Every structure is written in structure tokens, then in C-alpha cells.
Coordinates of C-alpha atoms in Angstrom, one line a residue:
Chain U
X1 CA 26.6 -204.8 159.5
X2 CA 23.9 -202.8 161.8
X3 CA 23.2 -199.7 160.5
X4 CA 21.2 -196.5 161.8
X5 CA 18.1 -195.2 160.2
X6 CA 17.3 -191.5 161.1
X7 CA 13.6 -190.7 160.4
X8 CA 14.0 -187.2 159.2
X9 CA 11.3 -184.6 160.3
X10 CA 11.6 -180.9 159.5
X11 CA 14.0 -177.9 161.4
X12 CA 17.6 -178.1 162.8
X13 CA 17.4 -181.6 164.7
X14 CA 18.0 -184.4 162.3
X15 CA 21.5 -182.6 160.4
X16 CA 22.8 -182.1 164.1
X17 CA 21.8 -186.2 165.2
X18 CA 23.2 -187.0 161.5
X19 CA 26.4 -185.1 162.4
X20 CA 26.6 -187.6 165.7
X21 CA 26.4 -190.9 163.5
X22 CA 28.9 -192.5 160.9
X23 CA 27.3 -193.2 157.5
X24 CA 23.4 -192.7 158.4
X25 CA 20.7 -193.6 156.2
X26 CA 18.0 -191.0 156.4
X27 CA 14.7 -190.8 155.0
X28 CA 11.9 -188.3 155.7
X29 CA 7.9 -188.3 154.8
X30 CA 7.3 -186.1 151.5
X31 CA 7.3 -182.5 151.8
X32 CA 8.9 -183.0 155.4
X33 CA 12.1 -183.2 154.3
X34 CA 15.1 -181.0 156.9
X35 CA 17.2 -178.4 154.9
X36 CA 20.5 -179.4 154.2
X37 CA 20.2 -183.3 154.8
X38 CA 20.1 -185.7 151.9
X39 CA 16.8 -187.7 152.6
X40 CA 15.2 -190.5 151.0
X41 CA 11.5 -189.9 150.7
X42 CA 9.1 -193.0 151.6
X43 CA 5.4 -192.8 151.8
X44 CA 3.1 -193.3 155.3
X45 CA 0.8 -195.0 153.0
X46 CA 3.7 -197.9 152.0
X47 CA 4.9 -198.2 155.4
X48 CA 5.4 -202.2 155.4
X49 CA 7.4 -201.9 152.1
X50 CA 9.4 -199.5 153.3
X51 CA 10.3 -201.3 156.5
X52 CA 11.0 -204.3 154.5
X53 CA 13.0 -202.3 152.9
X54 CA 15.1 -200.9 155.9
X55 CA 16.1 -204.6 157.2
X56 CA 17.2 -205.2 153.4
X57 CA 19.8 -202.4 154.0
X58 CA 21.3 -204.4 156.7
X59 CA 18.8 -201.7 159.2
X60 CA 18.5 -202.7 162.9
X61 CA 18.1 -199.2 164.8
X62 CA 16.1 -196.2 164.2
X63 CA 15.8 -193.0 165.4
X64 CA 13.4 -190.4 164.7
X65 CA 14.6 -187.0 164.7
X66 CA 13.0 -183.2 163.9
X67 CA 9.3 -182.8 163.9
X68 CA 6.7 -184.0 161.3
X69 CA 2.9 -182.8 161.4
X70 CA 0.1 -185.2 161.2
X71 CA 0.5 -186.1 157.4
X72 CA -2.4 -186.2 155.2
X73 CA -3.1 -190.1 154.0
X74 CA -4.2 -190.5 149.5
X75 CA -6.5 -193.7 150.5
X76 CA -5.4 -194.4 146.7
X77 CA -1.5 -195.0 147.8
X78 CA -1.6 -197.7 149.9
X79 CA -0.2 -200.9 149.5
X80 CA -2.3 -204.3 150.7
X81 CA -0.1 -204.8 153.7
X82 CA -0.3 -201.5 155.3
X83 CA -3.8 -201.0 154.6
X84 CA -4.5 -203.5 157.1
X85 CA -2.6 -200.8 159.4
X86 CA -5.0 -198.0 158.4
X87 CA -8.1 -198.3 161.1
X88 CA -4.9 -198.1 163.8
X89 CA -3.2 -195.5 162.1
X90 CA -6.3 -193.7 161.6
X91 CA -7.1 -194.4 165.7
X92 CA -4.2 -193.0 166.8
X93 CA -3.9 -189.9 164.5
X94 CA -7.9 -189.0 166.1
X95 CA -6.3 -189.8 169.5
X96 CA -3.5 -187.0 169.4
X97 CA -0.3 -186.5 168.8
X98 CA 1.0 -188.4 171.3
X99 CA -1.2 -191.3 170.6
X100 CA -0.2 -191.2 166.9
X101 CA 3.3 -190.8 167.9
X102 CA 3.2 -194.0 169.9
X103 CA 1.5 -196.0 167.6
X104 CA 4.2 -195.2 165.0
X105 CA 7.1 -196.5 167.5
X106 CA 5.3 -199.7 167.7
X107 CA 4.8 -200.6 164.0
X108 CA 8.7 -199.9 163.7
X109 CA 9.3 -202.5 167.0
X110 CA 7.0 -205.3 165.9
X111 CA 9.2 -205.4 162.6
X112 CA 12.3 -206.2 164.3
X113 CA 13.5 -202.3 164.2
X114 CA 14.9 -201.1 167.6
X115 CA 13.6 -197.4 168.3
X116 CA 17.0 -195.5 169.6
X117 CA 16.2 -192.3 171.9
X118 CA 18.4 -189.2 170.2
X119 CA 19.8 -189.6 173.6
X120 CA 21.0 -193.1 173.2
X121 CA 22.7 -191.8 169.8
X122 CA 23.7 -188.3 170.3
X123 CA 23.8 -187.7 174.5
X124 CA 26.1 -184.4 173.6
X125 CA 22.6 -183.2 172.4
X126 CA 21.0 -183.1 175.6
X127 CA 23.0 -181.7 178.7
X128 CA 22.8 -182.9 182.2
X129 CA 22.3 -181.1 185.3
X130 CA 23.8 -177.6 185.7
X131 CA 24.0 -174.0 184.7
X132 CA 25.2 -173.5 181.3
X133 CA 25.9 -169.4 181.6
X134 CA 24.5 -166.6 183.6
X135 CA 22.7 -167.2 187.1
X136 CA 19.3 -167.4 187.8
X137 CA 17.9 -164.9 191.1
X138 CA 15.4 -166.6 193.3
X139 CA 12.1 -165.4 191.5
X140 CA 13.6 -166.7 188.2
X141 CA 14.3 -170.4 190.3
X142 CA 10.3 -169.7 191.4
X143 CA 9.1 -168.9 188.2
X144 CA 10.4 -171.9 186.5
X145 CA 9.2 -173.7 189.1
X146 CA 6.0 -172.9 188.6
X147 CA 6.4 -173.3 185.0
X148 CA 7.4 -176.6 185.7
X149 CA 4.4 -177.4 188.1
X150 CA 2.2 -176.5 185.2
X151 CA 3.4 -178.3 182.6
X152 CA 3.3 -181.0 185.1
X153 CA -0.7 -181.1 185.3
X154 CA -1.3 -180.0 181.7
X155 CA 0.9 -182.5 179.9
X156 CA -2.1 -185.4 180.3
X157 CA -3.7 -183.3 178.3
X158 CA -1.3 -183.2 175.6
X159 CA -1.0 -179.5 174.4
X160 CA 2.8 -178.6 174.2
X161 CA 6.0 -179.0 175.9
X162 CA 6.6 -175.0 177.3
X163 CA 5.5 -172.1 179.5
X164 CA 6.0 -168.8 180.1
X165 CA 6.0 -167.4 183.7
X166 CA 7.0 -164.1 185.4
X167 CA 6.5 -163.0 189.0
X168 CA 4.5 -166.6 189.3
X169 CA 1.9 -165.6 186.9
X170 CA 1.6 -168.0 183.3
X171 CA 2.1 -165.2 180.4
X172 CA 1.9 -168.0 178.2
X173 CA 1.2 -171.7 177.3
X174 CA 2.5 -173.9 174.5
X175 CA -0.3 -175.5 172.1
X176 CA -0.4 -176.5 168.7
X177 CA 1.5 -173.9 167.1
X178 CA 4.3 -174.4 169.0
X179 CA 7.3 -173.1 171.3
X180 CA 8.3 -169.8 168.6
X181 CA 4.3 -168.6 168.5
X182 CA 4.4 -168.9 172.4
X183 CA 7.4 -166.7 172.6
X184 CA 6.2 -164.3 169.9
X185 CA 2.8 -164.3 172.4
X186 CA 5.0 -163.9 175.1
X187 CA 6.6 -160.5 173.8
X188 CA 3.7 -159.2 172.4
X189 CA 2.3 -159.0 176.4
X190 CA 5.4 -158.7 177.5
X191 CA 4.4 -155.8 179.9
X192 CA 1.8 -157.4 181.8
X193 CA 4.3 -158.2 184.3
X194 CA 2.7 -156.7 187.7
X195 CA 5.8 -155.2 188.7
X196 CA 7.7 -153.6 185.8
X197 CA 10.9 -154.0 187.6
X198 CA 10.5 -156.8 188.8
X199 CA 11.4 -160.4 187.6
X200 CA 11.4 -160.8 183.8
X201 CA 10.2 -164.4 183.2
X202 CA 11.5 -167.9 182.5
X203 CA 10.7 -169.7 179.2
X204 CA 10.9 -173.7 181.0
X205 CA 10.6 -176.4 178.4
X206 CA 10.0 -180.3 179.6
X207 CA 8.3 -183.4 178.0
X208 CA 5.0 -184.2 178.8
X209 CA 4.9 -186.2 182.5
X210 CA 4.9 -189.9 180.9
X211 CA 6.0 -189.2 177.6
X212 CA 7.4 -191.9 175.3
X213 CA 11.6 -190.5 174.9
X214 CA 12.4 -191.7 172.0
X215 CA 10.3 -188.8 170.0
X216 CA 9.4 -185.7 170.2
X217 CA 11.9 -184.4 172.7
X218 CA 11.4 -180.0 173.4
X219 CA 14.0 -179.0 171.1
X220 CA 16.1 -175.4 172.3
X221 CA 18.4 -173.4 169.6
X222 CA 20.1 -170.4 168.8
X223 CA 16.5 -169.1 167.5
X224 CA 14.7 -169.5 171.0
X225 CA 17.6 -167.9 172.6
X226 CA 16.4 -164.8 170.3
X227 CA 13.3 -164.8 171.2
X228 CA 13.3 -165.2 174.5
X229 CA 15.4 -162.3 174.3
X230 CA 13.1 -160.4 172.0
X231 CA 10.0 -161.7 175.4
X232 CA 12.4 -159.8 178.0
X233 CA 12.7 -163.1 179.3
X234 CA 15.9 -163.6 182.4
X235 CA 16.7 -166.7 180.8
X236 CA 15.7 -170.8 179.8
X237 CA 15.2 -173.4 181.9
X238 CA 14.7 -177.3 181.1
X239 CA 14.0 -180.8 182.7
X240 CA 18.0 -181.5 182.5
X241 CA 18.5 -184.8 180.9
X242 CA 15.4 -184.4 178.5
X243 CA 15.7 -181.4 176.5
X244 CA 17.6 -181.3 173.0
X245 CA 19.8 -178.5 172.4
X246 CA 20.6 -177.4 169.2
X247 CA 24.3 -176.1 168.4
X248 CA 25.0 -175.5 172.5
X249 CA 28.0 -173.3 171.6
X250 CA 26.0 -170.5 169.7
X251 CA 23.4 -170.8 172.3
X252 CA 25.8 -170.1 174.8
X253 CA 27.1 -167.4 172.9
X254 CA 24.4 -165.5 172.5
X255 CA 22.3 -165.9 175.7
X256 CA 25.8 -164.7 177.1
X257 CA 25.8 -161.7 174.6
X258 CA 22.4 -161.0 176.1
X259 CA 22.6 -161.7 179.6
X260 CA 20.3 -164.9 179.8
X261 CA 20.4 -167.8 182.2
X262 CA 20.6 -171.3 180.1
X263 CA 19.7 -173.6 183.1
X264 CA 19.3 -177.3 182.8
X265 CA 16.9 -177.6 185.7
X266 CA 16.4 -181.1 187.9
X267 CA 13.3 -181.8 190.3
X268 CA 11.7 -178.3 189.7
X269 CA 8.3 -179.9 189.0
Chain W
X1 CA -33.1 -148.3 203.2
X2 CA -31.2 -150.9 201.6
X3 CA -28.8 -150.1 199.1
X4 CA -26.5 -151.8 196.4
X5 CA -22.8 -150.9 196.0
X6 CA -21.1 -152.2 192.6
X7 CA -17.6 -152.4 192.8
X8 CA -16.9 -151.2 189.2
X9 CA -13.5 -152.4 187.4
X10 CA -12.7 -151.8 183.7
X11 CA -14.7 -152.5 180.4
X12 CA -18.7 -152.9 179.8
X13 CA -19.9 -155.1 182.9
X14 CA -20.5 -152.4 185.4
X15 CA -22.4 -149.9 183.2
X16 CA -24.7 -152.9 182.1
X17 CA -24.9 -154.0 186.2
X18 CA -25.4 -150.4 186.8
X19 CA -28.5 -150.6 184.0
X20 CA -30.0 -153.3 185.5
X21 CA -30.1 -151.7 189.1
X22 CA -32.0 -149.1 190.3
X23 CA -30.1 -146.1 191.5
X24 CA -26.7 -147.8 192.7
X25 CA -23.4 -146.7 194.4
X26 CA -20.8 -146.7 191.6
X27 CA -17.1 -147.2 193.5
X28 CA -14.1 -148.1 191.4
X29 CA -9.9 -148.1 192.3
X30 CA -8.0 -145.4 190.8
X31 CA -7.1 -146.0 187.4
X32 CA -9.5 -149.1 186.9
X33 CA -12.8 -146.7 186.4
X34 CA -15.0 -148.0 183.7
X35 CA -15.6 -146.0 180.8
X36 CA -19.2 -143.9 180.5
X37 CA -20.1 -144.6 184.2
X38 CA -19.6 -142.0 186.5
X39 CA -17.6 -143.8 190.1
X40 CA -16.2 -142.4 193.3
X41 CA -12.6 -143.4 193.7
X42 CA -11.9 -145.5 196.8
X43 CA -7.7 -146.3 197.9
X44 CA -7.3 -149.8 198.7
X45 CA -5.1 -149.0 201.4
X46 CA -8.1 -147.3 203.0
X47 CA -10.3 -150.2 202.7
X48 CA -11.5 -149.9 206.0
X49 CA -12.9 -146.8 205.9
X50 CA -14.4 -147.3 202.9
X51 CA -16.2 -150.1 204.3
X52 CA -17.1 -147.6 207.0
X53 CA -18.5 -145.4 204.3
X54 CA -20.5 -147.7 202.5
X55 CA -22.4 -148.6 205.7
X56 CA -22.9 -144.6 206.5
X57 CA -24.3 -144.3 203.0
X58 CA -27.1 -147.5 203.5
X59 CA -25.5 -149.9 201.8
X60 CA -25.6 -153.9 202.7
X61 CA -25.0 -155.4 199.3
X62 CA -21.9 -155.4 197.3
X63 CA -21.2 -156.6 193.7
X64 CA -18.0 -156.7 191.8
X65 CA -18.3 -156.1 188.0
X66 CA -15.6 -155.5 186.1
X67 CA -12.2 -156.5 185.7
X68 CA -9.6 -155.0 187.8
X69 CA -5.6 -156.3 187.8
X70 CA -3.6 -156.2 190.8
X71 CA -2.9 -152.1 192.1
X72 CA -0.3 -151.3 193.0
X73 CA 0.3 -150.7 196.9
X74 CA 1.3 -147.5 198.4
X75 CA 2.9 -148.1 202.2
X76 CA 2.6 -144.0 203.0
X77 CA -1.0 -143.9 202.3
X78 CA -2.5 -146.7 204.5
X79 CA -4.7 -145.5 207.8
X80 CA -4.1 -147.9 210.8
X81 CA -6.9 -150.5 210.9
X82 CA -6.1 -151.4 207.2
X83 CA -2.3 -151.1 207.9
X84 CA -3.3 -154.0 209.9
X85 CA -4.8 -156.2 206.9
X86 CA -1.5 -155.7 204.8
X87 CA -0.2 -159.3 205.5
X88 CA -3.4 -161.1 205.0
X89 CA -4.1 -158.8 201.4
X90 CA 0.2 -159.2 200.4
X91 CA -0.2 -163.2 201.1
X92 CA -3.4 -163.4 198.7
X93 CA -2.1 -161.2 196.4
X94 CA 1.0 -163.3 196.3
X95 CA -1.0 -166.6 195.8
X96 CA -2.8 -165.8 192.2
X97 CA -6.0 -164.2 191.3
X98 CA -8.2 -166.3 192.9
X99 CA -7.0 -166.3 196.2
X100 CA -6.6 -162.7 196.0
X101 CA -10.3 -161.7 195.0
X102 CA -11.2 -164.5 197.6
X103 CA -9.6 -162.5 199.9
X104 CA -11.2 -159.2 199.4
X105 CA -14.5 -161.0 199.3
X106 CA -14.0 -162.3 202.5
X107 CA -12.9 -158.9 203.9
X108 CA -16.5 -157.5 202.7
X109 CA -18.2 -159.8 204.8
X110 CA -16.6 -159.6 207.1
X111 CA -17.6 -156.0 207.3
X112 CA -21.7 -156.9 207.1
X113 CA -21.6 -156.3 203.5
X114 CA -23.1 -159.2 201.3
X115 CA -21.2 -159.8 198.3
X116 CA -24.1 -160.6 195.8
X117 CA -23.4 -162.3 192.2
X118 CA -23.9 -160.8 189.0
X119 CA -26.7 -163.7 188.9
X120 CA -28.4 -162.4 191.4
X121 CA -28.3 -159.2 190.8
X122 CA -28.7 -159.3 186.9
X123 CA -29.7 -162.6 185.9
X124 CA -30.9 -161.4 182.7
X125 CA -26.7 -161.1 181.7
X126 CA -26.0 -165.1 181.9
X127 CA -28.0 -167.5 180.0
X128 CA -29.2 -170.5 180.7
X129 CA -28.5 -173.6 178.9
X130 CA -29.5 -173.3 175.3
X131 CA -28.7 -172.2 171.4
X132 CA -28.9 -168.3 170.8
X133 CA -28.1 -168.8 167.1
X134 CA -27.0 -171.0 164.6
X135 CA -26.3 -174.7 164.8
X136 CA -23.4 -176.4 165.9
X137 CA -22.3 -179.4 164.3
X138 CA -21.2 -182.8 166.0
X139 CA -17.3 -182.0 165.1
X140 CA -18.1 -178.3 167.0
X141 CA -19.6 -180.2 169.6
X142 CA -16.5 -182.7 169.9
X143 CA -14.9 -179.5 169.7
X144 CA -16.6 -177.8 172.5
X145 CA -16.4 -180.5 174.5
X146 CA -12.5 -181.4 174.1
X147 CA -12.2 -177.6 175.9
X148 CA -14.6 -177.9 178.1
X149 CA -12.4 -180.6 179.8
X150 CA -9.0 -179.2 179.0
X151 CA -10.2 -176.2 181.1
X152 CA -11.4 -178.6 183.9
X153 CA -7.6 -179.3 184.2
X154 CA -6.5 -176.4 184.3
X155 CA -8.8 -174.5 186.1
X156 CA -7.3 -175.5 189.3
X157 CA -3.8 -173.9 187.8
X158 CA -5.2 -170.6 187.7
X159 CA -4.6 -169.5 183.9
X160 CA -7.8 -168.5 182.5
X161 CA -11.1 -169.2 181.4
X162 CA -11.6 -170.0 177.6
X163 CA -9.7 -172.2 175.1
X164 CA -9.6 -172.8 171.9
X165 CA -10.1 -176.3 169.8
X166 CA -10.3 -177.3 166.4
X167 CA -10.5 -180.9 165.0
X168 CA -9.9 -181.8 168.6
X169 CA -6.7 -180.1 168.9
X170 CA -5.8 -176.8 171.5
X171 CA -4.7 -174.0 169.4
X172 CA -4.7 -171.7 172.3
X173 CA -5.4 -171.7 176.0
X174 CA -5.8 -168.4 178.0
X175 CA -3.3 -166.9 180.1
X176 CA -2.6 -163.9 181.9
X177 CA -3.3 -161.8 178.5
X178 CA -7.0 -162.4 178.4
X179 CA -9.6 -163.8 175.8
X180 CA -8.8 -160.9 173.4
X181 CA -5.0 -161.8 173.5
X182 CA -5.7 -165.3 173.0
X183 CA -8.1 -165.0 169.7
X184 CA -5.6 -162.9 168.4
X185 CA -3.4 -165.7 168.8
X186 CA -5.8 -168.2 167.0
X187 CA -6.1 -165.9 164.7
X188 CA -2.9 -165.6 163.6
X189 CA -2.4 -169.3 163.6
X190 CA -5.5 -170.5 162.0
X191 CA -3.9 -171.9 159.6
X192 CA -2.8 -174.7 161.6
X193 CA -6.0 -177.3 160.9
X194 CA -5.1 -180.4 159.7
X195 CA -8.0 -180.2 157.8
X196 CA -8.3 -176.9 156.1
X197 CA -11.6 -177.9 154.5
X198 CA -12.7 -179.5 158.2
X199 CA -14.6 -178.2 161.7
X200 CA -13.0 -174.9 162.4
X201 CA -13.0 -174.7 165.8
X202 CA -14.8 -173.5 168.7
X203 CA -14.0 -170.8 171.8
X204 CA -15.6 -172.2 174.9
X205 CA -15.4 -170.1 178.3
X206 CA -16.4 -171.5 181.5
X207 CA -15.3 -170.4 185.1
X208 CA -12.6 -172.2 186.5
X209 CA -14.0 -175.2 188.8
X210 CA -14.6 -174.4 192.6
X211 CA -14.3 -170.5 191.2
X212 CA -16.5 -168.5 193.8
X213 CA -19.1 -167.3 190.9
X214 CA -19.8 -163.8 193.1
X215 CA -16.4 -162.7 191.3
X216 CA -14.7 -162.8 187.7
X217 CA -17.4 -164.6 186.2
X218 CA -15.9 -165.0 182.1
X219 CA -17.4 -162.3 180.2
X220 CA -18.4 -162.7 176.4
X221 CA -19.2 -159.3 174.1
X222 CA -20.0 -158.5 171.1
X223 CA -16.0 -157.7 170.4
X224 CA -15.6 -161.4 171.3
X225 CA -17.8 -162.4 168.1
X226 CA -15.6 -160.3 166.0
X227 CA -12.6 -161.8 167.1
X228 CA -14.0 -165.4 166.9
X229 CA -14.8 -164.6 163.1
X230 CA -11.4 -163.1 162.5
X231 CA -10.2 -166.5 163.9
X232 CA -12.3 -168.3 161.4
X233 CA -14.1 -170.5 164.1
X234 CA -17.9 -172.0 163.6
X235 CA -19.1 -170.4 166.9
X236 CA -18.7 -169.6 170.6
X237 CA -19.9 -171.9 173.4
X238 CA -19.8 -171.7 177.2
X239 CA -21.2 -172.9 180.6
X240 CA -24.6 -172.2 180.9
X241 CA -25.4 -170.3 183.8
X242 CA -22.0 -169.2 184.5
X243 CA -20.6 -166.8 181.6
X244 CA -22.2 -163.3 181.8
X245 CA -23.1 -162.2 178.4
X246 CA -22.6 -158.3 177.7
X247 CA -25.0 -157.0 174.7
X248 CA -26.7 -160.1 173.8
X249 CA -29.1 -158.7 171.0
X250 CA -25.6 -156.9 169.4
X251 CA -23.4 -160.3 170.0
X252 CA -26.5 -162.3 168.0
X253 CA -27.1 -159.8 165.5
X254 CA -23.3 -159.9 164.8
X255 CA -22.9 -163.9 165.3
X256 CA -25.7 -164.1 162.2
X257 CA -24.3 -161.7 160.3
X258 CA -21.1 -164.0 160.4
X259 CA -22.7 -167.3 160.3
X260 CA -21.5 -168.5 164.1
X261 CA -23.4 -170.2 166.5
X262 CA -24.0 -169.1 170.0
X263 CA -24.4 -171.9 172.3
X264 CA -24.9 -172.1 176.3
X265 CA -23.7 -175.5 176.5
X266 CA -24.6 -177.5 179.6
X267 CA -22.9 -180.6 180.8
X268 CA -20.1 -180.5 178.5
X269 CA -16.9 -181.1 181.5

């Protein structure tokens, strides 16, 4: 029987892809490990073994689900086979995130392991075109158009997945720490906005132009809603079709409670 | 007799022009008067006959020095000729910083007056290529580097002029919020290394590429070595020859105090 792997990073992504499956094995690096999913724990350093071990448990498909920092390697752990990985793991990890990413989806491939997209396995995650609720005015469609424009030219360069704009000017850009600092950047300048009455701002999320997928999709939840809220933002927009939404319904319900767009955008960029 | 004109906007640029110039015209927009520098208000919707005025008083050369955000427009308080400008000055403003300050430049000169650099005028502000202090290691150079062409990409969106890199990876980029808002940022996610016990990361400014360098040159102070210590970074580099310096003897004294390096870096995009 073919069975599903989910490779397990932290936050609210892998118990809602879990919750799409039937009997899922999931494992998760040490110490990365989501909160309230049982998870096997295997080591980066034992990768072979553990991949061995995968096709013994009748494995065929993976997916990899919730988001895992660059893991630190004991040179002490490794076993021989994977060793001979280390030079290309190493590579990949000095070459970015993305890099790093990729190389991990081909070790998994050239072991026989398909690599599933979440939205192969779970397409109720990630909504197609449309408006989900509320109704964004012209300069919000502008803003996250230029939002979109931007992420467009910075994603070669591989710093995040989000912007902030309002009244066409960039408030804020994603980087390493990620979509929640943005936002909580984003509110603390909140009123630079030229034009205090004037537009409040989209938060646009999309993957980077060329991205691989079948990881690291821009994740949206109930907790982004908030913020964006707590920014004074109109509302969210997304590349439709690429964006993960976490638990839709409570989303809904509380950029409704608010008064926030939730717009799954297409061709803005 | 010939006369200089600074344009004076907020914070320590003009009153260290003004030093360098011997007995100047000091003009600034209402509300954007720098501090400890005595200015005669001009309205921006009387531009024109401000222009007028500056010829009456002598003057041929203009500098701008300072930073000054978009005013906002009054429609009663505009006299004819500049009533006339008001689509031309609405489009720019409309189309980002640049094109705005482009704009007024090219509304000087228009007008006779020469729109000098701070260069030119105080070359003593912006150093050439070479190490104030300290000693920059080859991961701080990486470092350095790694910005230096992540701002190349994004100068031509218009964001801002300094990023900041450690172990080759952006923890922030400047937006509309400026360098200060942006170190605070690092700051509060310094944490983020991979490494804790590796490079800690470099600011680099530079202007954005094609940027006319008569305007908005990136500014460093002695306020921006404190910040870059609270961030935990190894130092601060820039383009040589491009990034005005304000107070170099306080920014060394305080860069040794702290251990950073100061570096005009050449070369580096």
C-alpha cells in the first residue's frame, strides 16, 4: 500500500495537511517538531537511513509541510552514506534558503520518494481566484499591485514572500524574520501614510517568481488576520492559487468582524 | 555677487552644509525646519515666486540638505504661475520620491538656479573609498557585499537605501520608515543568526542606482553607530563617495568605543 509521509516543520500547517490525509506518517527534524501532531523525530545528519527507512514503511509520496530553519549539523552524527551528502548539503545551506530547500527535494526524488505539493494533497488549503469577504476600493487593488510588482523583482534575491503598501508607497518588506515581524513593523509606522485618511494598506503575500511549489508556500491564518488589523491595514491579498490558508472559516470570521478584504488576487504582478 | 541658497529639510545635514558655507540663504517648507538653524519659510504652492526671490536676493546656486517628506498641498493658497505647475508637481508626487525630487530639481533650473550637490558644495561630508576604523573581516565583507547587490535590485523599486546582512542573509531592508526604523528592526530580531557565535552583520547604505546624487544622498550619524551597536553588527559600510557622513570625528570616536568598523567601501555592486 502507498502511503504519505508529511515532513513536519513548526506552526499551524502540518496538523491542518495531516487533517486532509488518512493515516499519515509524520516525522519532523529535532526540536522542530508542530504542537499538537505526533511526529517521529529523524536526524538531517542520518538522512539515507531514514529514507531507507520511509520506502520500508511501504512510503512512496512526501510532502513537506510547516517551516523548519536552517538546522545546525553535529559533524559527529553522521552516518557513512549521508556524509557523502555533506559538501551538497553544506553548498546549498551557504547558497540560501531556497537553494537549500531545493537541494532537499532532490535527495528525497533520487530515492524513489515522489515530492507532493500541499496542493496536490490538501487543494481546500489554498483557494482559487476570488474575493473571500469584504471589497477592496481601487487604491487598495493599486497598492497590492504594487506589492505584487515588488515582490516580483525582489524574489531573485530571495528575501521573503510579503509586502506592505499604502497609497503606493512600501511600509514594509519581508526578510528573514518573517511575515509576523513585518506586520508588527508595519504597525509600529503605521502613520507614515501621506494622507491620513487616505488608503490604509494591503498586506500581499506570493512565492518568490520561480519558486519550487512543493515547499515553502506564504502561509495566511487567523494570527495574520490580527495583525494586519492591529497595522490598520484594508485587508490581504495573495497570488490566488499559491497561498496556504490556515483554518479559512476563522479567517473569514474575523477579517469580517474587522472589516478587512481577504482577496485571492490573479495577474496583479 | 554670487550667492548659495540651501534648501534646508529636517535633521543635522543643513546646519553642517550651512557650516561649511560662508554666509548662506537658509530656506526651509513649513513644518520641515531643521533644528538649531535659523530658515525663512517658503509655501510650495508659491514656488514661483520664491524662485523670483532667490534671484532678487543674488542667488544662482541651490542645494537641498535635509530630508523633507511629501507636504501637504493647499489649493487656496497657490498664486497663478505656480497654479500652473500643479499637474506636473501632483504627477511626480504621485510617481514616488524620486520622480518627485527630480521634478523639483528640474523646476530650479529651469528657473537659472544650479542645483549644486552636497559634494560640491561640502566635499569634506562624503568620504572617499577607505577604512575610518576598525577592520572588517572577509565574512563582513561577504556581508557587505551580499547588500551591496541586494540594494542594486532594489534601488530601481524605490524603497530605500541601506540593508542589513548577516551570514549572508537580509534581516532587514529599508522602507518608507527610514534607517532608524530599520535598525530598530534588526535590533529586535538579532537573534535570528544561524550562527550565534558567527559574523554579525553589516548595515551598508548606498544611493539607489541612476539616483540624481544633487538630492537625498543616504546620510549616516553618529545616532546611526548607536543603533548599529544596539543591533549587535561588526560595523557600517557604504559607497564611497556617495553617502554623506554627518559628524565624522563623533561617529569614529563612538564606532571605537564600540569596537565597529567604518568602511567606505568601493566596488562592492
Amino acid at each position: 500500500m502507498s502511503r504519505i509521509a508529511i515532513i513536519a516543520g513548526q506552526g499551524a500547517l502540518a496538523p491542518a495537511v495531516a487533517a486532509c490525509l488518512d493515516d499519515p506518517l509524520v516525522f519532523a527534524l529535532p526540536g522542530f517538531a508542530p504542537d499538537g501532531l505526533a511526529a517521529t523525530t529523524f536526524q538531517l545528519e542520518r538522512l539515507v537511513p531514514f529514507l531507507d527507512d520511509l520506502h520500508a514503511k511501504g512510503v512512496t509520496r512526501v510532502v513537506f509541510a510547516g517551516a523548519i530553519r536552517r538546522p545546525r549539523l553535529d559533524p559527529e552524527a553522521f552516518d557513512p552514506r549521508t556524509a557523502q551528502l555533506v559538501p551538497r548539503i553544506l553548498t546549498a545551506m551557504q547558497s540560501g534558503d531556497d537553494a537549500a530547500l531545493r537541494t532537499a527535494l532532490d535527495i528525497f526524488e533520487e530515492n524513489d520518494l515522489t515530492v507532493c505539493s500541499v496542493s496536490e494533497i490538501a487543494p481546500d488549503l489554498i483557494p482559487e481566484e476570488g474575493i473571500l469577504t469584504g471589497e477592496p476600493t481601487d487604491a487598495d487593488r493599486r497598492d497590492a499591485g504594487r506589492a505584487a510588482r515588488i515582490l516580483a523583482q525582489t524574489g531573485p534575491l530571495d528575501l521573503g514572500q510579503g509586502a506592505v503598501v499604502a497609497q503606493g508607497l512600501c511600509l514594509a518588506l519581508e526578510t528573514l524574520p518573517g511575515t509576523a515581524a513585518m506586520l508588527d513593523f508595519a504597525a509600529r509606522h503605521a502613520d507614515l501614510r501621506p494622507n491620513p485618511k487616505g488608503a490604509r494598506g494591503v498586506l500581499y503575500k506570493a512565492p518568490k517568481p520561480g519558486q519550487d511549489l512543493r515547499i515553502d508556500l506564504p502561509t495566511l491564518g487567523p494570527d495574520t488576520v490580527d495583525q494586519a488589523v492591529s497595522a490598520g491595514l484594508a485587508g490581504i491579498a495573495w497570488a490566488a492559487g499559491q497561498v496556504i490558508l490556515l483554518d479559512r472559516p476563522e479567517m473569514v470570521r474575523r477579517a469580517q468582524a474587522a472589516g478587512l478584504f481577504l482577496w485571492a488576487a490573479g495577474g496583479l504582478d
